[in-house]
Short mmCIF file of C-alpha atoms and ligand atoms in Angstrom, two decimals:
data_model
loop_
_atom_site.label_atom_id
_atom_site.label_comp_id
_atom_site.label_asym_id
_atom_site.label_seq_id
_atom_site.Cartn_x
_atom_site.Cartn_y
_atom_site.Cartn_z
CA UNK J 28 113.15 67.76 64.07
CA UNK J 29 113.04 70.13 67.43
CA UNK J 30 110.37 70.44 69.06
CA UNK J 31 108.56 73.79 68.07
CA UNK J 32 110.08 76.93 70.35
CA UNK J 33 112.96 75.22 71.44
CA UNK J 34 114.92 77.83 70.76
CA UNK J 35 112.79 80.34 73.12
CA UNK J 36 113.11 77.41 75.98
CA UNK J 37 117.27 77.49 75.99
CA UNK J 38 116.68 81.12 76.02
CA UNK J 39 114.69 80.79 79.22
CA UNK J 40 116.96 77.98 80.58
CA UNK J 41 118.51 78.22 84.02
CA UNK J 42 120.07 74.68 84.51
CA UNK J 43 121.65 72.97 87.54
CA UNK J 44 125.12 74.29 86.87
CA UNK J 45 124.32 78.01 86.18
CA UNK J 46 122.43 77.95 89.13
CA UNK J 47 124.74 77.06 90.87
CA UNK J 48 127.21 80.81 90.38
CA UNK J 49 124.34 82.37 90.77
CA UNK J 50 123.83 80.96 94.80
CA UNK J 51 127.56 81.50 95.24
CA UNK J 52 127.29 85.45 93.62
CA UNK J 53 124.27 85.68 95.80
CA UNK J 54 125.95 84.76 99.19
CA UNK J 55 128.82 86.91 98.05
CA UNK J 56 126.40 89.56 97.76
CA UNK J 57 124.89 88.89 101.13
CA UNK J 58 127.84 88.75 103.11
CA UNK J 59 129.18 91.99 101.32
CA UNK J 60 125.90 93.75 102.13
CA UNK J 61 125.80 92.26 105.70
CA UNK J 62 129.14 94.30 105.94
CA UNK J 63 127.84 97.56 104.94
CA UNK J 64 130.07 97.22 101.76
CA UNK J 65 128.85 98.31 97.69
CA UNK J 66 125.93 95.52 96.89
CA UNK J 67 122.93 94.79 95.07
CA UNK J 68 121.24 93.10 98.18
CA UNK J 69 120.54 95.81 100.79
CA UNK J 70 120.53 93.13 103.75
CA UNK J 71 118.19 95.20 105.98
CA UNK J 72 118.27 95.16 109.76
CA UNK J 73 114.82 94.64 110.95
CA UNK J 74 115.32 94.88 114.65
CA UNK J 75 112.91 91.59 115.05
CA UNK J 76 113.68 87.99 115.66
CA UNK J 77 111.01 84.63 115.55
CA UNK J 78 108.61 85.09 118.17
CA UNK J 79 108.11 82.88 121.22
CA UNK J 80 104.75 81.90 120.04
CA UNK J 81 103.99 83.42 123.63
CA UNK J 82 103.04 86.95 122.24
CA UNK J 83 99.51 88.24 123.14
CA UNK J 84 96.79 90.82 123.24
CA UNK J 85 94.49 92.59 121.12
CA UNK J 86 96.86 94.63 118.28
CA UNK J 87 96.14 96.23 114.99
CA UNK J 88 97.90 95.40 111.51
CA UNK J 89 98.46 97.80 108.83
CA UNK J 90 99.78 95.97 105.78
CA UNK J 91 100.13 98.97 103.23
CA UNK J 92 102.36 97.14 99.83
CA UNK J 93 99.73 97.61 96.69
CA UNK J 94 96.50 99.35 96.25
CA UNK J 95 94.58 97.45 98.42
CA UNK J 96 95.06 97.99 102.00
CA UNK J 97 94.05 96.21 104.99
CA UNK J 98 93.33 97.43 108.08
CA UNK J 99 93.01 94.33 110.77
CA UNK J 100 92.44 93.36 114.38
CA UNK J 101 94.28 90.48 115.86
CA UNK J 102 93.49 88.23 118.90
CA UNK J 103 96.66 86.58 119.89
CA UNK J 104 96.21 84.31 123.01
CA UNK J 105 99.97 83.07 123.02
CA UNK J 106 99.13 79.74 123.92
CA UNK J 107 98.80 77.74 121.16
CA UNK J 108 95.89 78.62 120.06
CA UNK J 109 95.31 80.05 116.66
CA UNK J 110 95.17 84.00 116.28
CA UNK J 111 91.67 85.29 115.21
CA UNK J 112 91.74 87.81 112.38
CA UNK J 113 89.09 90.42 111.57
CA UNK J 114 89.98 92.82 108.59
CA UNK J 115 88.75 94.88 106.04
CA UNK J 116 90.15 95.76 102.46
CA UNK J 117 90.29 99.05 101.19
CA UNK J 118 91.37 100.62 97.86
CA UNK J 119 93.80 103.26 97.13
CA UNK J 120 93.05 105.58 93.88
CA UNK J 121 95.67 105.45 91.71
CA UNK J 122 96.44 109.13 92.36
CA UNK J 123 96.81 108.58 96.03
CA UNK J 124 100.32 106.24 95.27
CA UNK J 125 102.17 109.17 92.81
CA UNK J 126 100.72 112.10 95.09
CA UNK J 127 102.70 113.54 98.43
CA UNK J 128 103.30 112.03 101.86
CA UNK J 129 100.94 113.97 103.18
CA UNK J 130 97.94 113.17 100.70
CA UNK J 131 98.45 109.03 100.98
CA UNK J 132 99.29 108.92 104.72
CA UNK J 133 95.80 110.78 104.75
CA UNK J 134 93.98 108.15 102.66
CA UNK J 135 95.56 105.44 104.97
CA UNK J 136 94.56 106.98 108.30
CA UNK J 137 90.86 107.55 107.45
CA UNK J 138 90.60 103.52 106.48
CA UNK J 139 92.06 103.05 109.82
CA UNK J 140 89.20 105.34 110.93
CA UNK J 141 86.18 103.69 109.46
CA UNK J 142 87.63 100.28 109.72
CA UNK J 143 86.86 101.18 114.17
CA UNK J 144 84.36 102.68 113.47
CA UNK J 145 82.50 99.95 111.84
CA UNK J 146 83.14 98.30 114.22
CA UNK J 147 82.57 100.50 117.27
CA UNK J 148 85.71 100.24 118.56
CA UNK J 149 87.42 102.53 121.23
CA UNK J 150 90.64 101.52 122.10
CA UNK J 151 93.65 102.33 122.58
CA UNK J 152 95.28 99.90 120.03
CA UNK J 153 98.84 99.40 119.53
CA UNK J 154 99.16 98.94 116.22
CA UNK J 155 102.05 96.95 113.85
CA UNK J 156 102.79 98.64 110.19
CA UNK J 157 103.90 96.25 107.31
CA UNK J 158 105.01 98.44 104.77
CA UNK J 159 106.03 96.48 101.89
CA UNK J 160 109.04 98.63 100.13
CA UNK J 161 112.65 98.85 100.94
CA UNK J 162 113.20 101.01 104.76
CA UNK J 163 116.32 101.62 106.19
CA UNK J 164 115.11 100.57 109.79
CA UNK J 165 116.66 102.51 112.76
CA UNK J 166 114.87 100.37 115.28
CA UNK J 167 111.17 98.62 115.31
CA UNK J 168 109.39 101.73 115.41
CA UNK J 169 111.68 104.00 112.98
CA UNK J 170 112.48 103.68 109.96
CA UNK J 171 112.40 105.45 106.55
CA UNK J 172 112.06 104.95 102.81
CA UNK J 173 115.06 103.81 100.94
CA UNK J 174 113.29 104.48 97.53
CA UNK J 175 110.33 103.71 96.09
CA UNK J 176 109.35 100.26 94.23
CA UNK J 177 106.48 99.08 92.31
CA UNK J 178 106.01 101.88 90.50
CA UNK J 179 104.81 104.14 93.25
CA UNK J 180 106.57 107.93 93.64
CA UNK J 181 104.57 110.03 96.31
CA UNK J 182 106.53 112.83 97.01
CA UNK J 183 108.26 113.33 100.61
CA UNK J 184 108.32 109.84 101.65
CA UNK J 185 111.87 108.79 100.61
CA UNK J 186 114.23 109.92 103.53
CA UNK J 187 111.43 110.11 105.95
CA UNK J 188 109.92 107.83 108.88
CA UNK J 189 106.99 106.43 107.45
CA UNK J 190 106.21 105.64 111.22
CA UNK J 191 106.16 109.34 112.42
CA UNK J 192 104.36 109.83 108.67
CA UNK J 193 101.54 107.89 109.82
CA UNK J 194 101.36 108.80 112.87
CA UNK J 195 100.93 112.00 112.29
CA UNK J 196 98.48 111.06 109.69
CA UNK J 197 96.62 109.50 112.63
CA UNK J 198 96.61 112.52 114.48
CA UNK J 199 95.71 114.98 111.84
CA UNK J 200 92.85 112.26 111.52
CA UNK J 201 91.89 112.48 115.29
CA UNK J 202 93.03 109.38 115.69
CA UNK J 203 95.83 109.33 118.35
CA UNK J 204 94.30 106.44 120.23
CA UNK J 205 96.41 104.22 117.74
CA UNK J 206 99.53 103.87 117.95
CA UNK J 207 102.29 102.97 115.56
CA UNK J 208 104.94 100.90 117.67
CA UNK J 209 106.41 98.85 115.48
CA UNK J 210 107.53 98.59 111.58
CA UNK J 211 107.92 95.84 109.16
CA UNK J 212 107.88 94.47 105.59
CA UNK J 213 105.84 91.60 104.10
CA UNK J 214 108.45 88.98 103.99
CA UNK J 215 109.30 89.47 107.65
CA UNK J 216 105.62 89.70 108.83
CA UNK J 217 105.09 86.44 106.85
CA UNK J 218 108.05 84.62 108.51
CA UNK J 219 107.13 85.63 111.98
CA UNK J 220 103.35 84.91 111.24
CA UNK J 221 104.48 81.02 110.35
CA UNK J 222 107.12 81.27 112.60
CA UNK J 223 104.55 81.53 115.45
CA UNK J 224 103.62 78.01 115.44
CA UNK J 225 106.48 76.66 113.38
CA UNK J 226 109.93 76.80 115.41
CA UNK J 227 111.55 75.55 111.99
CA UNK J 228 110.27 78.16 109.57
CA UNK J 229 113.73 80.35 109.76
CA UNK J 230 113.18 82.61 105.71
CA UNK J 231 109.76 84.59 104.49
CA UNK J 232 109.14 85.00 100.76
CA UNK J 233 106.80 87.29 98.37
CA UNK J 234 106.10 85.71 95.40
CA UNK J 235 103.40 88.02 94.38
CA UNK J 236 103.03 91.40 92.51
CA UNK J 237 106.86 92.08 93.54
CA UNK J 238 109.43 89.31 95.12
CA UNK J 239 111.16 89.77 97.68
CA UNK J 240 113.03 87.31 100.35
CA UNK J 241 113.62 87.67 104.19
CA UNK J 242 115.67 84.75 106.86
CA UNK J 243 117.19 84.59 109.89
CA UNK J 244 120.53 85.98 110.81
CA UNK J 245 123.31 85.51 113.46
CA UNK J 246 123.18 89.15 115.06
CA UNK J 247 127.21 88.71 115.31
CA UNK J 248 127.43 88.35 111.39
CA UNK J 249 125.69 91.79 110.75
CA UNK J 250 128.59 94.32 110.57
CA UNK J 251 126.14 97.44 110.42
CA UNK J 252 125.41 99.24 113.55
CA UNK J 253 122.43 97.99 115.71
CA UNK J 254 121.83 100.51 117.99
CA UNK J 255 120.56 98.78 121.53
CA UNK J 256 119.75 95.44 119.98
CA UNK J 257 120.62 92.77 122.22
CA UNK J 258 119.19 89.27 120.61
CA UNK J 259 121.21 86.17 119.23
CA UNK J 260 119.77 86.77 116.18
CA UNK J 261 118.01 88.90 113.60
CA UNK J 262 115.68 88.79 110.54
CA UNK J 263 117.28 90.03 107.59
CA UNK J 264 115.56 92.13 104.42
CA UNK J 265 117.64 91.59 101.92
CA UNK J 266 115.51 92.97 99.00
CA UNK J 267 116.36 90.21 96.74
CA UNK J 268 114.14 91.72 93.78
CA UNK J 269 117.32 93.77 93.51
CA UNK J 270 119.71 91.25 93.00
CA UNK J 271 121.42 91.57 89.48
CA UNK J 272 124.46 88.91 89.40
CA UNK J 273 124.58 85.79 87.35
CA UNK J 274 120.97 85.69 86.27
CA UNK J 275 120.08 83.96 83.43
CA UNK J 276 119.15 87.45 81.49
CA UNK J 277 118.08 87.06 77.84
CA UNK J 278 117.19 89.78 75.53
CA UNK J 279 113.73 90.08 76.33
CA UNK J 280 114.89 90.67 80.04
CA UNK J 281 117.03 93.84 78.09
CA UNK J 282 114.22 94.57 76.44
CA UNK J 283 111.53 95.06 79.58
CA UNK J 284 114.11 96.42 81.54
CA UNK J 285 114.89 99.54 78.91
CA UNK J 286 111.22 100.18 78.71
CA UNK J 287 110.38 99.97 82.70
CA UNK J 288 109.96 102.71 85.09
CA UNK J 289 113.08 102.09 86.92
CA UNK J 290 115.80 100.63 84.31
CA UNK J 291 118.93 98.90 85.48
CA UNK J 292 116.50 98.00 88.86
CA UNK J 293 115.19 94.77 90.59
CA UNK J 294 116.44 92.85 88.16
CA UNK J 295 115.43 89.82 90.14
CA UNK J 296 112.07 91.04 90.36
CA UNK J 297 111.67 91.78 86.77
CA UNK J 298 112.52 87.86 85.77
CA UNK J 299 110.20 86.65 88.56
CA UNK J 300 107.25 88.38 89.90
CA UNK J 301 103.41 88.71 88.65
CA UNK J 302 103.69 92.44 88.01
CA UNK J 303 106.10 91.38 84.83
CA UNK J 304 105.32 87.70 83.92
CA UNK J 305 102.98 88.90 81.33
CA UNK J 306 104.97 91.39 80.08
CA UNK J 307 107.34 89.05 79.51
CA UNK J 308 105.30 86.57 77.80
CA UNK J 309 104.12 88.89 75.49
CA UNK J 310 107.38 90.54 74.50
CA UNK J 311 108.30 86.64 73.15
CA UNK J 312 104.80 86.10 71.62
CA UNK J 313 105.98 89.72 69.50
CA UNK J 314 108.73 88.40 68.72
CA UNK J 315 108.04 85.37 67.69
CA UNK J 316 105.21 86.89 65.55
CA UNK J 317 107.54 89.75 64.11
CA UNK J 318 109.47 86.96 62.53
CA UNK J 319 106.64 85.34 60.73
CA UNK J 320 106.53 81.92 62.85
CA UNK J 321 102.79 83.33 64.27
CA UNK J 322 99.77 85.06 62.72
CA UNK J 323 101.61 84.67 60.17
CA UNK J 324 103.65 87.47 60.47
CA UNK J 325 100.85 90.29 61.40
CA UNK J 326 100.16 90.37 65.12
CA UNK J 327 97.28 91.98 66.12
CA UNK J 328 98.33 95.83 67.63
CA UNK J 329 97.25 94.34 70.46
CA UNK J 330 100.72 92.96 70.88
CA UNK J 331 102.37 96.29 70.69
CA UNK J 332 100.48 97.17 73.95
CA UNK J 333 102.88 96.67 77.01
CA UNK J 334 100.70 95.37 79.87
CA UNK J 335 97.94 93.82 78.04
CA UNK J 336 98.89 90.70 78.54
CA UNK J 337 99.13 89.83 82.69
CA UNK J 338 100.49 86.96 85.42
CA UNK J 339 96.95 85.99 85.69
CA UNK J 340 96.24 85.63 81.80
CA UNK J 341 99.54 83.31 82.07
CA UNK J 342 97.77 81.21 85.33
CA UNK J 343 94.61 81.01 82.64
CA UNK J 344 96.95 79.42 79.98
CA UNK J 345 99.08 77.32 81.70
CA UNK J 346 95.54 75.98 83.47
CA UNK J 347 94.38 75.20 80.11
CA UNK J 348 95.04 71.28 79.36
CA UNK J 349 93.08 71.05 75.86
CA UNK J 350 95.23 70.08 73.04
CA UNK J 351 94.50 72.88 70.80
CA UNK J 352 94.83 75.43 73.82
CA UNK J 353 90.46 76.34 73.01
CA UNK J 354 90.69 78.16 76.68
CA UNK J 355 93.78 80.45 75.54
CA UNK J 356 92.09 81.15 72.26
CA UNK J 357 89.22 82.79 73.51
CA UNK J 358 90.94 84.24 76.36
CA UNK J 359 92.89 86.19 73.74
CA UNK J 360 90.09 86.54 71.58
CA UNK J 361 88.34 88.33 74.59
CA UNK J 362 91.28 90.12 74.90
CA UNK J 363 90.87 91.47 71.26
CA UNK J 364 93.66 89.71 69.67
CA UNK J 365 91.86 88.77 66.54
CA UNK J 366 93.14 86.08 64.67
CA UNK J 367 94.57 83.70 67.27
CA UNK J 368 94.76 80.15 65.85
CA UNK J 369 95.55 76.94 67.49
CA UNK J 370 99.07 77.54 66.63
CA UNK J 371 98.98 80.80 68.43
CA UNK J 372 97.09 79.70 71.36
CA UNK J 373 99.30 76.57 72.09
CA UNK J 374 102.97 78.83 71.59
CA UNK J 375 101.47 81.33 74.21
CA UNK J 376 100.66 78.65 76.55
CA UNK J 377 104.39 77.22 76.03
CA UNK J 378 105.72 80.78 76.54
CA UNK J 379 103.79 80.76 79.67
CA UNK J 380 105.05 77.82 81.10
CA UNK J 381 108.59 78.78 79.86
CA UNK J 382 108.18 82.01 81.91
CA UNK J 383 107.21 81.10 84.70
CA UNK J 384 109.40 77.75 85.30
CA UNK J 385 112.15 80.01 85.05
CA UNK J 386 110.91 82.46 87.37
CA UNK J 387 109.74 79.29 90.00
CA UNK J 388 114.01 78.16 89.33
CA UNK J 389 115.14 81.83 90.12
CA UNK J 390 112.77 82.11 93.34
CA UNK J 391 113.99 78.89 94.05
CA UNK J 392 117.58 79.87 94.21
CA UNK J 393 117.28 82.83 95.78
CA UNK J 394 116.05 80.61 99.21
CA UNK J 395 118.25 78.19 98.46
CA UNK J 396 121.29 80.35 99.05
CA UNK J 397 119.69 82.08 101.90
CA UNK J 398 119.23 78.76 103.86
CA UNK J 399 122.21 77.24 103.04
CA UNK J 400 124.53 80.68 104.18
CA UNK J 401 124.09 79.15 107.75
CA UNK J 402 123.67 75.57 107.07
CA UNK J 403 125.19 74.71 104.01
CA UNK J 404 124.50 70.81 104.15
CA UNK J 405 121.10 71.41 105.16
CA UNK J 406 122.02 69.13 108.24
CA UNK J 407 118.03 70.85 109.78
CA UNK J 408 114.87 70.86 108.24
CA UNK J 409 113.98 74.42 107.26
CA UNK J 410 110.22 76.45 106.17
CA UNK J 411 110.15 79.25 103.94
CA UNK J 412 106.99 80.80 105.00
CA UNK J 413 105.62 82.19 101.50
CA UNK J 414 102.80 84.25 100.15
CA UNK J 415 101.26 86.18 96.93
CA UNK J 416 99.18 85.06 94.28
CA UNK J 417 102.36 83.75 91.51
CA UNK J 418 103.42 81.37 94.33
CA UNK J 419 99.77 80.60 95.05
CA UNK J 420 97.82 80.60 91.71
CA UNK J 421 100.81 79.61 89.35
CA UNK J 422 100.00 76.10 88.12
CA UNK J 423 103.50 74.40 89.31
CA UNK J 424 105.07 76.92 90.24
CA UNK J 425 105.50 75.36 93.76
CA UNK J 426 106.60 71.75 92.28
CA UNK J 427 108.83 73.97 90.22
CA UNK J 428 110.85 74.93 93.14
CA UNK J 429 110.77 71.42 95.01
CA UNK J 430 111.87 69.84 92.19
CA UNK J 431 114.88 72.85 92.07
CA UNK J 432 115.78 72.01 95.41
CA UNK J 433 116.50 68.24 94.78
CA UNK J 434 118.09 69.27 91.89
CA UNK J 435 121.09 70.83 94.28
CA UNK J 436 120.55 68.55 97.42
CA UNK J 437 119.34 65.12 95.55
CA UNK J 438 119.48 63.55 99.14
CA UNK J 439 118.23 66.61 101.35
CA UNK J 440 116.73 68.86 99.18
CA UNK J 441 113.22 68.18 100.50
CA UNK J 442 114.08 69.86 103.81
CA UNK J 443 113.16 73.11 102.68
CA UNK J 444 109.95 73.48 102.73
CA UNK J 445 108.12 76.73 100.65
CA UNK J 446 105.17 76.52 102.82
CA UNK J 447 101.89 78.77 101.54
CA UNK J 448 101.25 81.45 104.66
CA UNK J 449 98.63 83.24 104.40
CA UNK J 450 98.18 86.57 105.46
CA UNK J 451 101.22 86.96 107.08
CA UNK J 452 101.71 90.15 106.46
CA UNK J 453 98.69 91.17 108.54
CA UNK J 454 99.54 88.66 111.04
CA UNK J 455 103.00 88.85 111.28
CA UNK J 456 102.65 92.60 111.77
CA UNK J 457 100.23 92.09 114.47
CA UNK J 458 102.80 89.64 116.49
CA UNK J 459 105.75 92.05 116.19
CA UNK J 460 103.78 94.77 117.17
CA UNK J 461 102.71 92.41 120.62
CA UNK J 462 106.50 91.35 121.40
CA UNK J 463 107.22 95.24 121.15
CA UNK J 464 104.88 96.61 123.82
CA UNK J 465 105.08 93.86 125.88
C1 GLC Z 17 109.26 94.87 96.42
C2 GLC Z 17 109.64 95.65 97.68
C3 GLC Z 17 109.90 94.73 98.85
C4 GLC Z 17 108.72 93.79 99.04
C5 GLC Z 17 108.41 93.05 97.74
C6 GLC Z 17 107.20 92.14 97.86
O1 GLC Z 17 110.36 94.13 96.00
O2 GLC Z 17 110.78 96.44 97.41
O3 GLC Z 17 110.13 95.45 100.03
O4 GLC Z 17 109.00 92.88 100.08
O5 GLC Z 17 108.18 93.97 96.70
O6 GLC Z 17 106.05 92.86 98.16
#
């Protein structure tokens, strides 16, 4: 007899060999979008390279990429030693991310202006923006909204420099002692950030509420124009939420997809990242329920909810190690799915792990066929700086990925290291924005 749900694991299956197209239709993808040619992998210019480590001073970090916001200070002595941090968190409202430029650049510049004053702070500050959506960068300190991810819409930001947006904001704010000199997105602040004391960390990854993957380029092998840049070599964006070829798409991918605010999408994203791991899970639970093999056929409405069910309810069950799941139960019991046996509670934990393996495989490929573009025998040892809570909080989500890159280099695959970075977005920011006004 098969083991219970074995048809919902081939559905989430991505094995060796599949894989294996989908690195090849993901370098074709690069090298097309490197080009300036039709591709789902944007392959953004970010006008900044690995530091020296030798960067220094006393710079501000914006990192602006979900609701909370932090405004930080960082010490950088370039010697060696390790950057101090001070920050603070602030929330947007949920109004603030669907209103108009004008209305969140606002919100963002006051945090900036009680975050000195709290600290009784003068300045002048240069000050490093990591802005964690897709910009078609001009140069560090320009560069403006492709379009909007995550579910955010505020009007008058697509098209425009969100570097003269804020600094305008800063002015209308009083605040024209800081200045905005240079621009960047999470991935790249978090590979500069490791990068800073780690000479072989050459790719930055999000693995949180979205995904996203960043690495180093040959400048010669970007075909776009680079205005004035004159270094050997470049970080790329290449938005790899977006990529949509050879994925191991089932129907409940279809199914989330059809339903989501932006349909056809960051496909990538949608099979890997926290804001949809959940979802996921719970369209199979429905499923499974709808055709009688749970609650015996009648799901509690809560399943009919999209969203009830989140990435860190699927940590919670995958943590759980009880035989009869007792952890899951009353996690969906507190939930207010009524009804949830020991049968239920064990499939969900399944589905979970089902879920997010998968996801930890596709994450896994993606850097896989970023390092390898430039060293395809992994002849070097190479970090992936990475950050966000699935990578972080996801029980094996990391082992997941080893294990996916000894799967395609049994001898070598342990020279790529994902290496947890911590706020790199802040700190990476902080270090760009140092090389820049140096
Ligand atoms: C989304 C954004 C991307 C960002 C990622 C992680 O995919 O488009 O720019 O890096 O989320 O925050």
């Amino acid at each position: 007899m098969s083991a219970p749900f074995d048809d919902i694991a081939a559905e989430f299956a991505f094995p060796i060999g599949r894989m294996r197209a989908t690195i090849a239709a993901f370098q074709d993808e690069m090298r097309r979008g490197l080009a300036g040619g039709p591709s789902s992998l944007k392959m953004l210019p970010t006008y900044a390279d690995n530091p020296t480590g030798r960067e220094r001073g006393s710079v501000l970090a914006l990192d602006l990429g979900g609701t909370n916001v932090r405004v930080l200070l960082a010490g950088l002595t370039g010697d060696g030693r390790a950057p101090t941090l001070d920050g603070d968190k602030f929330k947007l409202e949920p109004a603030h991310i669907v209103s108009d430029a004008e209305v969140l650049f606002g919100a963002i510049a006051r945090f900036i202006g009680r975050f000195l004053e709290r600290r009784g702070l003068a300045g002048p500050f240069n000050m490093g923006f990591t802005f964690s959506f897709p910009i078609r960068q001009l140069g560090i300190d320009r560069g403006e909204l492709i379009v909007w991810t995550k579910g955010w819409s505020a009007a008058g930001v697509v098209d425009h420099d969100v570097v003269a947006l804020l600094n305008r904001a800063l002015a209308r704010e009083g605040l024209e002692r800081v200045r905005v000199v240079s621009l960047n997105n999470d991935t790249t602040g978090t590979q500069v950030a490791r990068a800073y004391f780690d000479p072989a960390c050459d790719a930055g990854c999000i693995l949180g509420t979205g995904t996203n993957v960043c690495y180093r380029e040959r400048t010669a092998a970007v075909g776009k124009p680079l205005d004035a840049y004159a270094g050997e070599a470049m970080i790329i964006n290449m938005e790899s939420g977006n990529f949509n070829r050879e994925l191991p798409r089932n129907r409940f991918d279809a199914a989330l997809d059809e339903a989501s605010e932006n349909p056809g999408e960051q496909w990538t994203e949608k099979m890997v990242s926290g804001k949809y791991l959940g979802e996921l899970v719970r369209l199979v639970v429905a499923d499974l329920a709808a055709a009688g093999r749970l609650y015996g056929g009648r799901p509690p409405a809560l399943f009919a909810e999209p969203g009830f069910f989140t990435s860190e309810h699927v940590c919670a069950a995958k943590a759980d190690v009880s035989a009869g799941a007792d952890a899951v139960r009353s996690l969906l019991a507190g939930l207010g799915a009524s009804g949830t046996g020991a049968g239920e509670a064990v499939a969900v934990r399944r589905v979970g792990w089902l879920v997010s393996a998968r996801a930890a495989r596709i994450a896994a490929a993606v850097l896989a066929a970023a390092i390898s573009k430039g060293d395809p025998a992994l002849d070097r040892p190479h970090t992936a700086a990475v950050d966000g809570s699935v990578f972080e909080k996801h029980p094996g989500f990391k082992e997941e990925m080893e294990k996916t890159f000894l799967e395609l280099w049994p001898e070598r695959g342990a020279r790529i290291r994902p290496a947890l970075t911590h706020d790199g977005s802040g700190l990476g920011a902080a270090i760009i924005a140092a090389s820049t006004a140096r």
